[in-house]
Amino acid sequence: MYKRQGLVCGSSIAETTIFDRKNYFYPDLPKGYQVTQDRMPICLGGAIPFRFKGKQASIDLFKIHLEEDAGKLLHEEASSSYVDFNRAGVPLIEIVTKPELHEPEQASAVMEEVRKIVRFLGISDGNMQEGSLRCDANISLRPQGSETLGSKVEIKNLNSFKFVEKALRFEIARQMEMLDRGEAIVSETRLFDSEKVITLGMREKEELNDYRYFPEPDLPHIRLTDKMVEELREDIPRLSHEWFTYLVEELDMPAATAGFISESKDLCQFFDQASKYATPRSLANWLTGPVQNYLKEKGIGVSQLPIAAKNFGEFVAEIDRQD
C-alpha cells in the first residue's frame, strides 16, 4: 500500500530499501528504540496536489518512509500522565514535505488531500479523531526578503484540520512576538492544547546524531522489481483530484458539485455506475440534493443506500423522461 502512495505522488520508488533502528528514549516505546527508515527510504521526491482558494497547487516531498508507531501519552491531570501502548509497533507511513507552505489554511488543505488519497487507495480510513491520520506541523519564520529560515519548531500529533490551522496560527503569533522582543526562537517540539488554543513546550529538538541510527539486524533488505512496480501502478484507481478534474472539465459540472462528489470514493463509484443509465447532470443534482439529505438523516454513507447504483440510475432516467 505504501508503494502505491509513492506512485500517486510521483515519487521515485527505491529498488532496494532497508530498515534502521532509531535509538532514542521515548516514554511511549517500551523497547527503547524505533524501527524506521533513515538512509534508504522506500520513496524519494514527488509532490501532493491540492486545491487552495479555488486554485490548483502542490507541495513537493522529501520522502515517504515506513516506521512503527509509538504509543500515546495522555496528560489528563496537572500532575499525572498515562501511557496507552495499544498502537505501539503498528506500521505507519510518514510523508515528509518540503517547507513550501506560507499559510495555516494551506497546511490543512494538504492534510485534506492526503486523507482523500489514503482513502481512495484503501491505505487507511483517514479518521483523524481515531489517530489513523495525524500531522506533525513544522514552522519556521524568516525576515521578509530573506531566504534563510529561522529555527524550526514542531507541533506534534495534530488530529484535526482545524487544530492544524489553529496551532500554526498561534505559533506564528507567538514567535513573531518573541522576535519583536529580541528573543531567540528555540528549536523544539511542542504540543497543542485544543481547549486553551495554545502550544506548550515538550522538549528541545534533537539533533540527528542524538538518534544513533544503525541498520536493523532483524529485518532483511526489501527489493522491488520493475514488474512489481508496474503491476502496482496499473492497479491505482482514479483519485479524488482526478475525479474533480474529470467532472469539471469533461462533464462541465460546477466546482462545488464536483468537489462534493469527488470527496468520497464510494460516492464516485456510485456516480460512475449510475451514470451508465442516466445523464451525469441529473445524477449530480439528485446526489447533492435529496440523496445527501437522506444520508444525513439516516447517518449512513452512500454504500449503505438501500438501492443499487444501476437501479438508481434507471430511476433518475425515468424521472427525466417524464419531465
PDB file of C-alpha atoms in Angstrom:
ATOM      1  CA  MET A   1       0.000   0.000   0.000  1.00  0.00           C
ATOM      2  CA  TYR A   2       2.804   2.447   0.869  1.00  0.00           C
ATOM      3  CA  LYS A   3       4.315   1.946  -2.608  1.00  0.00           C
ATOM      4  CA  ARG A   4       1.003   2.993  -4.178  1.00  0.00           C
ATOM      5  CA  GLN A   5       1.112   6.161  -2.082  1.00  0.00           C
ATOM      6  CA  GLY A   6       4.521   6.949  -3.556  1.00  0.00           C
ATOM      7  CA  LEU A   7       3.395   6.179  -7.094  1.00  0.00           C
ATOM      8  CA  VAL A   8       0.396   8.520  -6.987  1.00  0.00           C
ATOM      9  CA  CYS A   9       2.654  11.265  -5.604  1.00  0.00           C
ATOM     10  CA  GLY A  10       5.130  10.760  -8.446  1.00  0.00           C
ATOM     11  CA  SER A  11       7.904   9.623  -6.100  1.00  0.00           C
ATOM     12  CA  SER A  12      10.916   7.640  -7.184  1.00  0.00           C
ATOM     13  CA  ILE A  13      10.481   4.068  -5.862  1.00  0.00           C
ATOM     14  CA  ALA A  14      13.678   2.561  -4.487  1.00  0.00           C
ATOM     15  CA  GLU A  15      14.745  -0.792  -5.924  1.00  0.00           C
ATOM     16  CA  THR A  16      16.230  -1.691  -2.538  1.00  0.00           C
ATOM     17  CA  THR A  17      15.275  -0.338   0.840  1.00  0.00           C
ATOM     18  CA  ILE A  18      16.359  -1.182   4.364  1.00  0.00           C
ATOM     19  CA  PHE A  19      15.184  -0.515   7.907  1.00  0.00           C
ATOM     20  CA  ASP A  20      17.120   1.169  10.699  1.00  0.00           C
ATOM     21  CA  ARG A  21      16.909   1.352  14.449  1.00  0.00           C
ATOM     22  CA  LYS A  22      16.391   4.805  15.876  1.00  0.00           C
ATOM     23  CA  ASN A  23      17.826   4.595  19.381  1.00  0.00           C
ATOM     24  CA  TYR A  24      16.265   7.390  21.343  1.00  0.00           C
ATOM     25  CA  PHE A  25      14.278   7.363  24.554  1.00  0.00           C
ATOM     26  CA  TYR A  26      10.546   7.595  24.022  1.00  0.00           C
ATOM     27  CA  PRO A  27       8.375   7.011  27.109  1.00  0.00           C
ATOM     28  CA  ASP A  28       5.714   5.523  24.814  1.00  0.00           C
ATOM     29  CA  LEU A  29       8.044   2.996  23.112  1.00  0.00           C
ATOM     30  CA  PRO A  30       8.762   0.326  25.733  1.00  0.00           C
ATOM     31  CA  LYS A  31      11.556  -1.500  23.868  1.00  0.00           C
ATOM     32  CA  GLY A  32      13.773   1.594  23.794  1.00  0.00           C
ATOM     33  CA  TYR A  33      14.156   2.049  20.032  1.00  0.00           C
ATOM     34  CA  GLN A  34      12.027   2.606  16.948  1.00  0.00           C
ATOM     35  CA  VAL A  35      12.207   0.652  13.700  1.00  0.00           C
ATOM     36  CA  THR A  36      12.199   3.191  10.874  1.00  0.00           C
ATOM     37  CA  GLN A  37      13.833   4.070   7.546  1.00  0.00           C
ATOM     38  CA  ASP A  38      16.634   6.610   7.505  1.00  0.00           C
ATOM     39  CA  ARG A  39      19.298   6.093   4.841  1.00  0.00           C
ATOM     40  CA  MET A  40      17.253   4.264   2.193  1.00  0.00           C
ATOM     41  CA  PRO A  41      13.545   5.201   2.340  1.00  0.00           C
ATOM     42  CA  ILE A  42      11.041   3.477   0.069  1.00  0.00           C
ATOM     43  CA  CYS A  43      10.013   6.662  -1.817  1.00  0.00           C
ATOM     44  CA  LEU A  44      12.005   9.779  -2.701  1.00  0.00           C
ATOM     45  CA  GLY A  45      10.703  13.046  -4.080  1.00  0.00           C
ATOM     46  CA  GLY A  46       7.284  13.549  -5.588  1.00  0.00           C
ATOM     47  CA  ALA A  47       4.515  16.017  -4.770  1.00  0.00           C
ATOM     48  CA  ILE A  48       0.984  16.199  -3.390  1.00  0.00           C
ATOM     49  CA  PRO A  49      -1.542  18.203  -5.452  1.00  0.00           C
ATOM     50  CA  PHE A  50      -4.182  20.139  -3.544  1.00  0.00           C
ATOM     51  CA  ARG A  51      -6.736  22.873  -4.116  1.00  0.00           C
ATOM     52  CA  PHE A  52      -6.468  26.141  -2.232  1.00  0.00           C
ATOM     53  CA  LYS A  53      -8.828  29.102  -2.631  1.00  0.00           C
ATOM     54  CA  GLY A  54     -10.282  27.579  -5.778  1.00  0.00           C
ATOM     55  CA  LYS A  55      -6.913  27.082  -7.486  1.00  0.00           C
ATOM     56  CA  GLN A  56      -4.752  24.036  -8.063  1.00  0.00           C
ATOM     57  CA  ALA A  57      -1.470  23.907  -6.145  1.00  0.00           C
ATOM     58  CA  SER A  58       1.063  21.325  -5.000  1.00  0.00           C
ATOM     59  CA  ILE A  59       3.692  20.748  -2.334  1.00  0.00           C
ATOM     60  CA  ASP A  60       6.947  18.915  -3.025  1.00  0.00           C
ATOM     61  CA  LEU A  61       8.052  15.944  -0.923  1.00  0.00           C
ATOM     62  CA  PHE A  62      11.401  14.967   0.502  1.00  0.00           C
ATOM     63  CA  LYS A  63      10.417  11.341   1.019  1.00  0.00           C
ATOM     64  CA  ILE A  64       7.835   8.803   2.126  1.00  0.00           C
ATOM     65  CA  HIS A  65       9.111   6.186   4.525  1.00  0.00           C
ATOM     66  CA  LEU A  66       7.904   3.434   6.815  1.00  0.00           C
ATOM     67  CA  GLU A  67       8.262   3.214  10.564  1.00  0.00           C
ATOM     68  CA  GLU A  68       6.496   1.804  13.577  1.00  0.00           C
ATOM     69  CA  ASP A  69       4.139   3.933  15.594  1.00  0.00           C
ATOM     70  CA  ALA A  70       4.756   4.838  19.199  1.00  0.00           C
ATOM     71  CA  GLY A  71       2.182   4.682  21.972  1.00  0.00           C
ATOM     72  CA  LYS A  72       0.030   7.566  23.099  1.00  0.00           C
ATOM     73  CA  LEU A  73       0.710   9.830  26.066  1.00  0.00           C
ATOM     74  CA  LEU A  74      -2.363  11.064  27.923  1.00  0.00           C
ATOM     75  CA  HIS A  75      -1.928  14.207  30.011  1.00  0.00           C
ATOM     76  CA  GLU A  76      -5.252  14.217  31.799  1.00  0.00           C
ATOM     77  CA  GLU A  77      -4.221  15.795  35.088  1.00  0.00           C
ATOM     78  CA  ALA A  78      -1.807  18.544  36.020  1.00  0.00           C
ATOM     79  CA  SER A  79       0.450  16.164  37.932  1.00  0.00           C
ATOM     80  CA  SER A  80      -0.104  12.860  36.104  1.00  0.00           C
ATOM     81  CA  SER A  81       0.443  11.369  32.672  1.00  0.00           C
ATOM     82  CA  TYR A  82      -0.631   7.982  31.341  1.00  0.00           C
ATOM     83  CA  VAL A  83       0.681   5.837  28.516  1.00  0.00           C
ATOM     84  CA  ASP A  84      -1.540   3.908  26.096  1.00  0.00           C
ATOM     85  CA  PHE A  85       0.585   1.230  24.356  1.00  0.00           C
ATOM     86  CA  ASN A  86      -2.187  -0.145  22.139  1.00  0.00           C
ATOM     87  CA  ARG A  87      -0.852   1.356  18.913  1.00  0.00           C
ATOM     88  CA  ALA A  88       2.865   0.933  19.733  1.00  0.00           C
ATOM     89  CA  GLY A  89       4.525  -1.093  16.973  1.00  0.00           C
ATOM     90  CA  VAL A  90       1.750  -0.548  14.413  1.00  0.00           C
ATOM     91  CA  PRO A  91       3.268   0.231  10.968  1.00  0.00           C
ATOM     92  CA  LEU A  92       2.691   3.698   9.597  1.00  0.00           C
ATOM     93  CA  ILE A  93       3.602   5.793   6.563  1.00  0.00           C
ATOM     94  CA  GLU A  94       5.350   9.098   7.221  1.00  0.00           C
ATOM     95  CA  ILE A  95       5.152  11.702   4.456  1.00  0.00           C
ATOM     96  CA  VAL A  96       7.841  14.383   4.765  1.00  0.00           C
ATOM     97  CA  THR A  97       7.158  17.560   2.777  1.00  0.00           C
ATOM     98  CA  LYS A  98       9.435  20.440   1.858  1.00  0.00           C
ATOM     99  CA  PRO A  99       8.971  23.833   3.601  1.00  0.00           C
ATOM    100  CA  GLU A 100       6.855  25.425   0.868  1.00  0.00           C
ATOM    101  CA  LEU A 101       3.631  26.481   2.597  1.00  0.00           C
ATOM    102  CA  HIS A 102       3.015  30.017   3.850  1.00  0.00           C
ATOM    103  CA  GLU A 103      -0.473  29.935   5.387  1.00  0.00           C
ATOM    104  CA  PRO A 104      -2.023  27.664   8.053  1.00  0.00           C
ATOM    105  CA  GLU A 105      -5.009  27.061   5.774  1.00  0.00           C
ATOM    106  CA  GLN A 106      -2.663  25.595   3.142  1.00  0.00           C
ATOM    107  CA  ALA A 107      -1.442  23.018   5.659  1.00  0.00           C
ATOM    108  CA  SER A 108      -4.968  21.849   6.443  1.00  0.00           C
ATOM    109  CA  ALA A 109      -5.764  21.747   2.697  1.00  0.00           C
ATOM    110  CA  VAL A 110      -2.773  19.444   2.159  1.00  0.00           C
ATOM    111  CA  MET A 111      -3.933  17.234   5.014  1.00  0.00           C
ATOM    112  CA  GLU A 112      -7.406  17.003   3.492  1.00  0.00           C
ATOM    113  CA  GLU A 113      -5.883  15.881   0.193  1.00  0.00           C
ATOM    114  CA  VAL A 114      -3.710  13.293   1.967  1.00  0.00           C
ATOM    115  CA  ARG A 115      -6.829  11.902   3.638  1.00  0.00           C
ATOM    116  CA  LYS A 116      -8.579  11.616   0.281  1.00  0.00           C
ATOM    117  CA  ILE A 117      -5.567   9.832  -1.236  1.00  0.00           C
ATOM    118  CA  VAL A 118      -5.240   7.230   1.524  1.00  0.00           C
ATOM    119  CA  ARG A 119      -8.986   6.592   1.479  1.00  0.00           C
ATOM    120  CA  PHE A 120      -9.169   6.195  -2.307  1.00  0.00           C
ATOM    121  CA  LEU A 121      -6.160   3.850  -2.249  1.00  0.00           C
ATOM    122  CA  GLY A 122      -7.534   1.837   0.675  1.00  0.00           C
ATOM    123  CA  ILE A 123      -4.424   2.503   2.783  1.00  0.00           C
ATOM    124  CA  SER A 124      -6.315   3.873   5.784  1.00  0.00           C
ATOM    125  CA  ASP A 125      -9.738   5.117   6.813  1.00  0.00           C
ATOM    126  CA  GLY A 126      -8.067   8.500   7.430  1.00  0.00           C
ATOM    127  CA  ASN A 127     -10.096   9.175  10.581  1.00  0.00           C
ATOM    128  CA  MET A 128      -8.031  11.818  12.349  1.00  0.00           C
ATOM    129  CA  GLN A 129     -10.032  11.683  15.567  1.00  0.00           C
ATOM    130  CA  GLU A 130      -9.116   7.989  15.886  1.00  0.00           C
ATOM    131  CA  GLY A 131      -5.405   8.510  15.199  1.00  0.00           C
ATOM    132  CA  SER A 132      -5.464   6.929  11.726  1.00  0.00           C
ATOM    133  CA  LEU A 133      -4.092  10.162  10.287  1.00  0.00           C
ATOM    134  CA  ARG A 134      -2.032  12.692  12.201  1.00  0.00           C
ATOM    135  CA  CYS A 135       0.009  15.761  11.412  1.00  0.00           C
ATOM    136  CA  ASP A 136       3.317  16.931  12.851  1.00  0.00           C
ATOM    137  CA  ALA A 137       3.426  20.559  11.701  1.00  0.00           C
ATOM    138  CA  ASN A 138       6.793  22.316  11.461  1.00  0.00           C
ATOM    139  CA  ILE A 139       7.075  26.087  11.305  1.00  0.00           C
ATOM    140  CA  SER A 140       9.987  28.486  10.771  1.00  0.00           C
ATOM    141  CA  LEU A 141       9.847  32.262  10.436  1.00  0.00           C
ATOM    142  CA  ARG A 142      12.232  34.404   8.421  1.00  0.00           C
ATOM    143  CA  PRO A 143      12.644  38.146   7.851  1.00  0.00           C
ATOM    144  CA  GLN A 144      10.849  39.486   4.794  1.00  0.00           C
ATOM    145  CA  GLY A 145      13.130  39.214   1.779  1.00  0.00           C
ATOM    146  CA  SER A 146      15.416  36.655   3.438  1.00  0.00           C
ATOM    147  CA  GLU A 147      15.918  33.158   2.026  1.00  0.00           C
ATOM    148  CA  THR A 148      17.181  31.712   5.310  1.00  0.00           C
ATOM    149  CA  LEU A 149      14.611  30.029   7.537  1.00  0.00           C
ATOM    150  CA  GLY A 150      14.752  30.539  11.272  1.00  0.00           C
ATOM    151  CA  SER A 151      14.767  27.853  13.971  1.00  0.00           C
ATOM    152  CA  LYS A 152      12.292  25.054  13.321  1.00  0.00           C
ATOM    153  CA  VAL A 153       9.529  24.356  15.834  1.00  0.00           C
ATOM    154  CA  GLU A 154       7.490  21.158  15.530  1.00  0.00           C
ATOM    155  CA  ILE A 155       3.920  20.799  16.809  1.00  0.00           C
ATOM    156  CA  LYS A 156       3.206  17.119  17.414  1.00  0.00           C
ATOM    157  CA  ASN A 157       0.177  14.902  16.808  1.00  0.00           C
ATOM    158  CA  LEU A 158      -2.437  17.306  15.487  1.00  0.00           C
ATOM    159  CA  ASN A 159      -5.575  15.273  14.885  1.00  0.00           C
ATOM    160  CA  SER A 160      -7.977  17.604  13.090  1.00  0.00           C
ATOM    161  CA  PHE A 161      -7.791  20.038  10.185  1.00  0.00           C
ATOM    162  CA  LYS A 162      -8.975  22.881  12.402  1.00  0.00           C
ATOM    163  CA  PHE A 163      -6.360  22.080  15.039  1.00  0.00           C
ATOM    164  CA  VAL A 164      -3.639  22.240  12.354  1.00  0.00           C
ATOM    165  CA  GLU A 165      -4.772  25.747  11.419  1.00  0.00           C
ATOM    166  CA  LYS A 166      -5.248  26.955  14.999  1.00  0.00           C
ATOM    167  CA  ALA A 167      -1.924  25.556  16.233  1.00  0.00           C
ATOM    168  CA  LEU A 168       0.037  27.107  13.374  1.00  0.00           C
ATOM    169  CA  ARG A 169      -1.759  30.436  13.699  1.00  0.00           C
ATOM    170  CA  PHE A 170      -0.957  30.585  17.423  1.00  0.00           C
ATOM    171  CA  GLU A 171       2.642  29.551  16.859  1.00  0.00           C
ATOM    172  CA  ILE A 172       3.172  32.210  14.200  1.00  0.00           C
ATOM    173  CA  ALA A 173       1.904  34.881  16.577  1.00  0.00           C
ATOM    174  CA  ARG A 174       3.973  33.525  19.493  1.00  0.00           C
ATOM    175  CA  GLN A 175       7.198  33.513  17.503  1.00  0.00           C
ATOM    176  CA  MET A 176       6.571  36.954  15.994  1.00  0.00           C
ATOM    177  CA  GLU A 177       6.089  38.410  19.472  1.00  0.00           C
ATOM    178  CA  MET A 178       9.308  36.769  20.671  1.00  0.00           C
ATOM    179  CA  LEU A 179      11.269  38.104  17.696  1.00  0.00           C
ATOM    180  CA  ASP A 180       9.830  41.597  18.201  1.00  0.00           C
ATOM    181  CA  ARG A 181      11.145  41.462  21.792  1.00  0.00           C
ATOM    182  CA  GLY A 182      14.572  40.405  20.523  1.00  0.00           C
ATOM    183  CA  GLU A 183      14.286  36.881  21.932  1.00  0.00           C
ATOM    184  CA  ALA A 184      15.727  33.842  20.164  1.00  0.00           C
ATOM    185  CA  ILE A 185      13.422  31.071  18.934  1.00  0.00           C
ATOM    186  CA  VAL A 186      14.383  27.708  20.431  1.00  0.00           C
ATOM    187  CA  SER A 187      14.201  24.736  18.072  1.00  0.00           C
ATOM    188  CA  GLU A 188      11.846  22.490  19.983  1.00  0.00           C
ATOM    189  CA  THR A 189       8.900  20.091  19.932  1.00  0.00           C
ATOM    190  CA  ARG A 190       5.603  21.427  21.249  1.00  0.00           C
ATOM    191  CA  LEU A 191       2.086  20.131  21.958  1.00  0.00           C
ATOM    192  CA  PHE A 192      -1.194  21.852  21.111  1.00  0.00           C
ATOM    193  CA  ASP A 193      -3.768  22.406  23.845  1.00  0.00           C
ATOM    194  CA  SER A 194      -7.044  22.496  21.903  1.00  0.00           C
ATOM    195  CA  GLU A 195      -9.059  23.862  24.845  1.00  0.00           C
ATOM    196  CA  LYS A 196      -6.788  26.815  25.583  1.00  0.00           C
ATOM    197  CA  VAL A 197      -5.751  27.114  21.898  1.00  0.00           C
ATOM    198  CA  ILE A 198      -2.072  27.427  22.791  1.00  0.00           C
ATOM    199  CA  THR A 199       1.083  25.397  22.210  1.00  0.00           C
ATOM    200  CA  LEU A 200       3.197  24.085  25.088  1.00  0.00           C
ATOM    201  CA  GLY A 201       6.873  23.146  25.082  1.00  0.00           C
ATOM    202  CA  MET A 202       7.737  19.437  25.373  1.00  0.00           C
ATOM    203  CA  ARG A 203      11.453  19.157  24.690  1.00  0.00           C
ATOM    204  CA  GLU A 204      14.203  20.771  22.689  1.00  0.00           C
ATOM    205  CA  LYS A 205      14.609  19.453  19.155  1.00  0.00           C
ATOM    206  CA  GLU A 206      17.006  16.545  18.852  1.00  0.00           C
ATOM    207  CA  GLU A 207      19.981  16.611  16.517  1.00  0.00           C
ATOM    208  CA  LEU A 208      20.380  13.801  14.007  1.00  0.00           C
ATOM    209  CA  ASN A 209      23.236  12.225  15.957  1.00  0.00           C
ATOM    210  CA  ASP A 210      21.000  12.036  19.060  1.00  0.00           C
ATOM    211  CA  TYR A 211      19.045   9.243  17.372  1.00  0.00           C
ATOM    212  CA  ARG A 212      22.081   6.946  16.895  1.00  0.00           C
ATOM    213  CA  TYR A 213      20.748   5.212  13.783  1.00  0.00           C
ATOM    214  CA  PHE A 214      22.143   1.831  12.788  1.00  0.00           C
ATOM    215  CA  PRO A 215      20.875  -0.925  10.456  1.00  0.00           C
ATOM    216  CA  GLU A 216      18.025  -3.037  11.847  1.00  0.00           C
ATOM    217  CA  PRO A 217      19.639  -6.507  12.167  1.00  0.00           C
ATOM    218  CA  ASP A 218      16.381  -8.474  12.365  1.00  0.00           C
ATOM    219  CA  LEU A 219      14.812  -7.306   9.088  1.00  0.00           C
ATOM    220  CA  PRO A 220      16.098  -8.175   5.583  1.00  0.00           C
ATOM    221  CA  HIS A 221      16.536  -5.762   2.697  1.00  0.00           C
ATOM    222  CA  ILE A 222      13.399  -5.237   0.586  1.00  0.00           C
ATOM    223  CA  ARG A 223      13.905  -5.452  -3.168  1.00  0.00           C
ATOM    224  CA  LEU A 224      11.324  -4.440  -5.771  1.00  0.00           C
ATOM    225  CA  THR A 225      11.423  -5.330  -9.455  1.00  0.00           C
ATOM    226  CA  ASP A 226      10.186  -3.077 -12.260  1.00  0.00           C
ATOM    227  CA  LYS A 227       7.434  -5.604 -12.913  1.00  0.00           C
ATOM    228  CA  MET A 228       6.166  -5.373  -9.332  1.00  0.00           C
ATOM    229  CA  VAL A 229       6.086  -1.572  -9.512  1.00  0.00           C
ATOM    230  CA  GLU A 230       4.260  -1.543 -12.851  1.00  0.00           C
ATOM    231  CA  GLU A 231       1.658  -4.023 -11.578  1.00  0.00           C
ATOM    232  CA  LEU A 232       1.018  -1.690  -8.644  1.00  0.00           C
ATOM    233  CA  ARG A 233       0.803   1.302 -10.965  1.00  0.00           C
ATOM    234  CA  GLU A 234      -1.827  -0.406 -13.133  1.00  0.00           C
ATOM    235  CA  ASP A 235      -3.951  -1.128 -10.047  1.00  0.00           C
ATOM    236  CA  ILE A 236      -4.203   2.522  -8.948  1.00  0.00           C
ATOM    237  CA  PRO A 237      -7.785   3.850  -9.138  1.00  0.00           C
ATOM    238  CA  ARG A 238      -8.816   7.313 -10.255  1.00  0.00           C
ATOM    239  CA  LEU A 239      -8.131   9.593  -7.310  1.00  0.00           C
ATOM    240  CA  SER A 240     -10.163  12.433  -5.831  1.00  0.00           C
ATOM    241  CA  HIS A 241      -8.371  15.284  -7.630  1.00  0.00           C
ATOM    242  CA  GLU A 242      -8.598  13.358 -10.910  1.00  0.00           C
ATOM    243  CA  TRP A 243     -12.328  12.877 -10.374  1.00  0.00           C
ATOM    244  CA  PHE A 244     -12.688  16.596  -9.698  1.00  0.00           C
ATOM    245  CA  THR A 245     -10.904  17.493 -12.935  1.00  0.00           C
ATOM    246  CA  TYR A 246     -12.968  14.960 -14.895  1.00  0.00           C
ATOM    247  CA  LEU A 247     -16.277  16.232 -13.519  1.00  0.00           C
ATOM    248  CA  VAL A 248     -15.447  19.894 -14.102  1.00  0.00           C
ATOM    249  CA  GLU A 249     -13.615  19.735 -17.417  1.00  0.00           C
ATOM    250  CA  GLU A 250     -15.308  16.823 -19.189  1.00  0.00           C
ATOM    251  CA  LEU A 251     -18.789  16.837 -17.672  1.00  0.00           C
ATOM    252  CA  ASP A 252     -18.985  20.625 -17.209  1.00  0.00           C
ATOM    253  CA  MET A 253     -20.132  20.444 -13.585  1.00  0.00           C
ATOM    254  CA  PRO A 254     -19.858  23.367 -11.147  1.00  0.00           C
ATOM    255  CA  ALA A 255     -16.807  23.220  -8.902  1.00  0.00           C
ATOM    256  CA  ALA A 256     -18.972  22.902  -5.769  1.00  0.00           C
ATOM    257  CA  THR A 257     -20.806  19.875  -7.174  1.00  0.00           C
ATOM    258  CA  ALA A 258     -17.593  18.266  -8.393  1.00  0.00           C
ATOM    259  CA  GLY A 259     -15.971  18.883  -5.012  1.00  0.00           C
ATOM    260  CA  PHE A 260     -18.860  17.201  -3.191  1.00  0.00           C
ATOM    261  CA  ILE A 261     -18.852  14.073  -5.401  1.00  0.00           C
ATOM    262  CA  SER A 262     -15.053  13.729  -5.555  1.00  0.00           C
ATOM    263  CA  GLU A 263     -14.752  13.908  -1.760  1.00  0.00           C
ATOM    264  CA  SER A 264     -15.805  10.257  -1.325  1.00  0.00           C
ATOM    265  CA  LYS A 265     -14.554   7.151  -3.123  1.00  0.00           C
ATOM    266  CA  ASP A 266     -17.887   5.395  -2.510  1.00  0.00           C
ATOM    267  CA  LEU A 267     -19.788   8.348  -3.956  1.00  0.00           C
ATOM    268  CA  CYS A 268     -17.527   8.449  -7.018  1.00  0.00           C
ATOM    269  CA  GLN A 269     -18.067   4.744  -7.631  1.00  0.00           C
ATOM    270  CA  PHE A 270     -21.829   5.072  -7.149  1.00  0.00           C
ATOM    271  CA  PHE A 271     -21.934   8.016  -9.551  1.00  0.00           C
ATOM    272  CA  ASP A 272     -19.782   6.188 -12.107  1.00  0.00           C
ATOM    273  CA  GLN A 273     -22.037   3.113 -12.118  1.00  0.00           C
ATOM    274  CA  ALA A 274     -25.303   5.058 -12.124  1.00  0.00           C
ATOM    275  CA  SER A 275     -24.158   7.394 -14.922  1.00  0.00           C
ATOM    276  CA  LYS A 276     -24.332   4.474 -17.363  1.00  0.00           C
ATOM    277  CA  TYR A 277     -28.122   4.751 -17.133  1.00  0.00           C
ATOM    278  CA  ALA A 278     -28.815   8.460 -16.553  1.00  0.00           C
ATOM    279  CA  THR A 279     -27.347  11.814 -17.515  1.00  0.00           C
ATOM    280  CA  PRO A 280     -24.484  12.936 -15.250  1.00  0.00           C
ATOM    281  CA  ARG A 281     -26.017  16.345 -14.527  1.00  0.00           C
ATOM    282  CA  SER A 282     -29.313  14.863 -13.339  1.00  0.00           C
ATOM    283  CA  LEU A 283     -27.493  12.320 -11.200  1.00  0.00           C
ATOM    284  CA  ALA A 284     -25.381  15.023  -9.617  1.00  0.00           C
ATOM    285  CA  ASN A 285     -28.472  17.059  -8.773  1.00  0.00           C
ATOM    286  CA  TRP A 286     -30.067  14.077  -7.059  1.00  0.00           C
ATOM    287  CA  LEU A 287     -26.887  13.095  -5.208  1.00  0.00           C
ATOM    288  CA  THR A 288     -26.192  16.593  -3.882  1.00  0.00           C
ATOM    289  CA  GLY A 289     -29.838  17.183  -3.007  1.00  0.00           C
ATOM    290  CA  PRO A 290     -32.359  14.502  -1.940  1.00  0.00           C
ATOM    291  CA  VAL A 291     -29.828  11.683  -1.578  1.00  0.00           C
ATOM    292  CA  GLN A 292     -27.464  13.740   0.560  1.00  0.00           C
ATOM    293  CA  ASN A 293     -30.348  14.835   2.792  1.00  0.00           C
ATOM    294  CA  TYR A 294     -31.453  11.213   3.203  1.00  0.00           C
ATOM    295  CA  LEU A 295     -27.947  10.044   4.085  1.00  0.00           C
ATOM    296  CA  LYS A 296     -27.570  12.786   6.690  1.00  0.00           C
ATOM    297  CA  GLU A 297     -30.938  11.997   8.203  1.00  0.00           C
ATOM    298  CA  LYS A 298     -30.119   8.289   8.494  1.00  0.00           C
ATOM    299  CA  GLY A 299     -26.488   8.826   9.464  1.00  0.00           C
ATOM    300  CA  ILE A 300     -25.196   6.451   6.792  1.00  0.00           C
ATOM    301  CA  GLY A 301     -22.879   6.525   3.790  1.00  0.00           C
ATOM    302  CA  VAL A 302     -23.802   6.064   0.138  1.00  0.00           C
ATOM    303  CA  SER A 303     -22.571   2.448   0.257  1.00  0.00           C
ATOM    304  CA  GLN A 304     -25.490   1.773   2.643  1.00  0.00           C
ATOM    305  CA  LEU A 305     -28.079   3.362   0.388  1.00  0.00           C
ATOM    306  CA  PRO A 306     -30.952   0.824   0.007  1.00  0.00           C
ATOM    307  CA  ILE A 307     -30.889   0.966  -3.782  1.00  0.00           C
ATOM    308  CA  ALA A 308     -28.250  -0.268  -6.228  1.00  0.00           C
ATOM    309  CA  ALA A 309     -26.450   2.276  -8.404  1.00  0.00           C
ATOM    310  CA  LYS A 310     -27.892   0.706 -11.574  1.00  0.00           C
ATOM    311  CA  ASN A 311     -31.451   0.919 -10.260  1.00  0.00           C
ATOM    312  CA  PHE A 312     -30.897   4.460  -9.056  1.00  0.00           C
ATOM    313  CA  GLY A 313     -29.605   5.492 -12.476  1.00  0.00           C
ATOM    314  CA  GLU A 314     -32.643   3.932 -14.155  1.00  0.00           C
ATOM    315  CA  PHE A 315     -34.920   5.716 -11.668  1.00  0.00           C
ATOM    316  CA  VAL A 316     -33.348   9.124 -12.432  1.00  0.00           C
ATOM    317  CA  ALA A 317     -33.574   8.452 -16.177  1.00  0.00           C
ATOM    318  CA  GLU A 318     -37.268   7.605 -15.852  1.00  0.00           C
ATOM    319  CA  ILE A 319     -37.927  10.817 -13.902  1.00  0.00           C
ATOM    320  CA  ASP A 320     -36.169  12.787 -16.657  1.00  0.00           C
ATOM    321  CA  ARG A 321     -38.290  11.145 -19.355  1.00  0.00           C
ATOM    322  CA  GLN A 322     -41.489  12.035 -17.528  1.00  0.00           C
ATOM    323  CA  ASP A 323     -40.357  15.642 -17.204  1.00  0.00           C
TER     324      ASP A 323
END
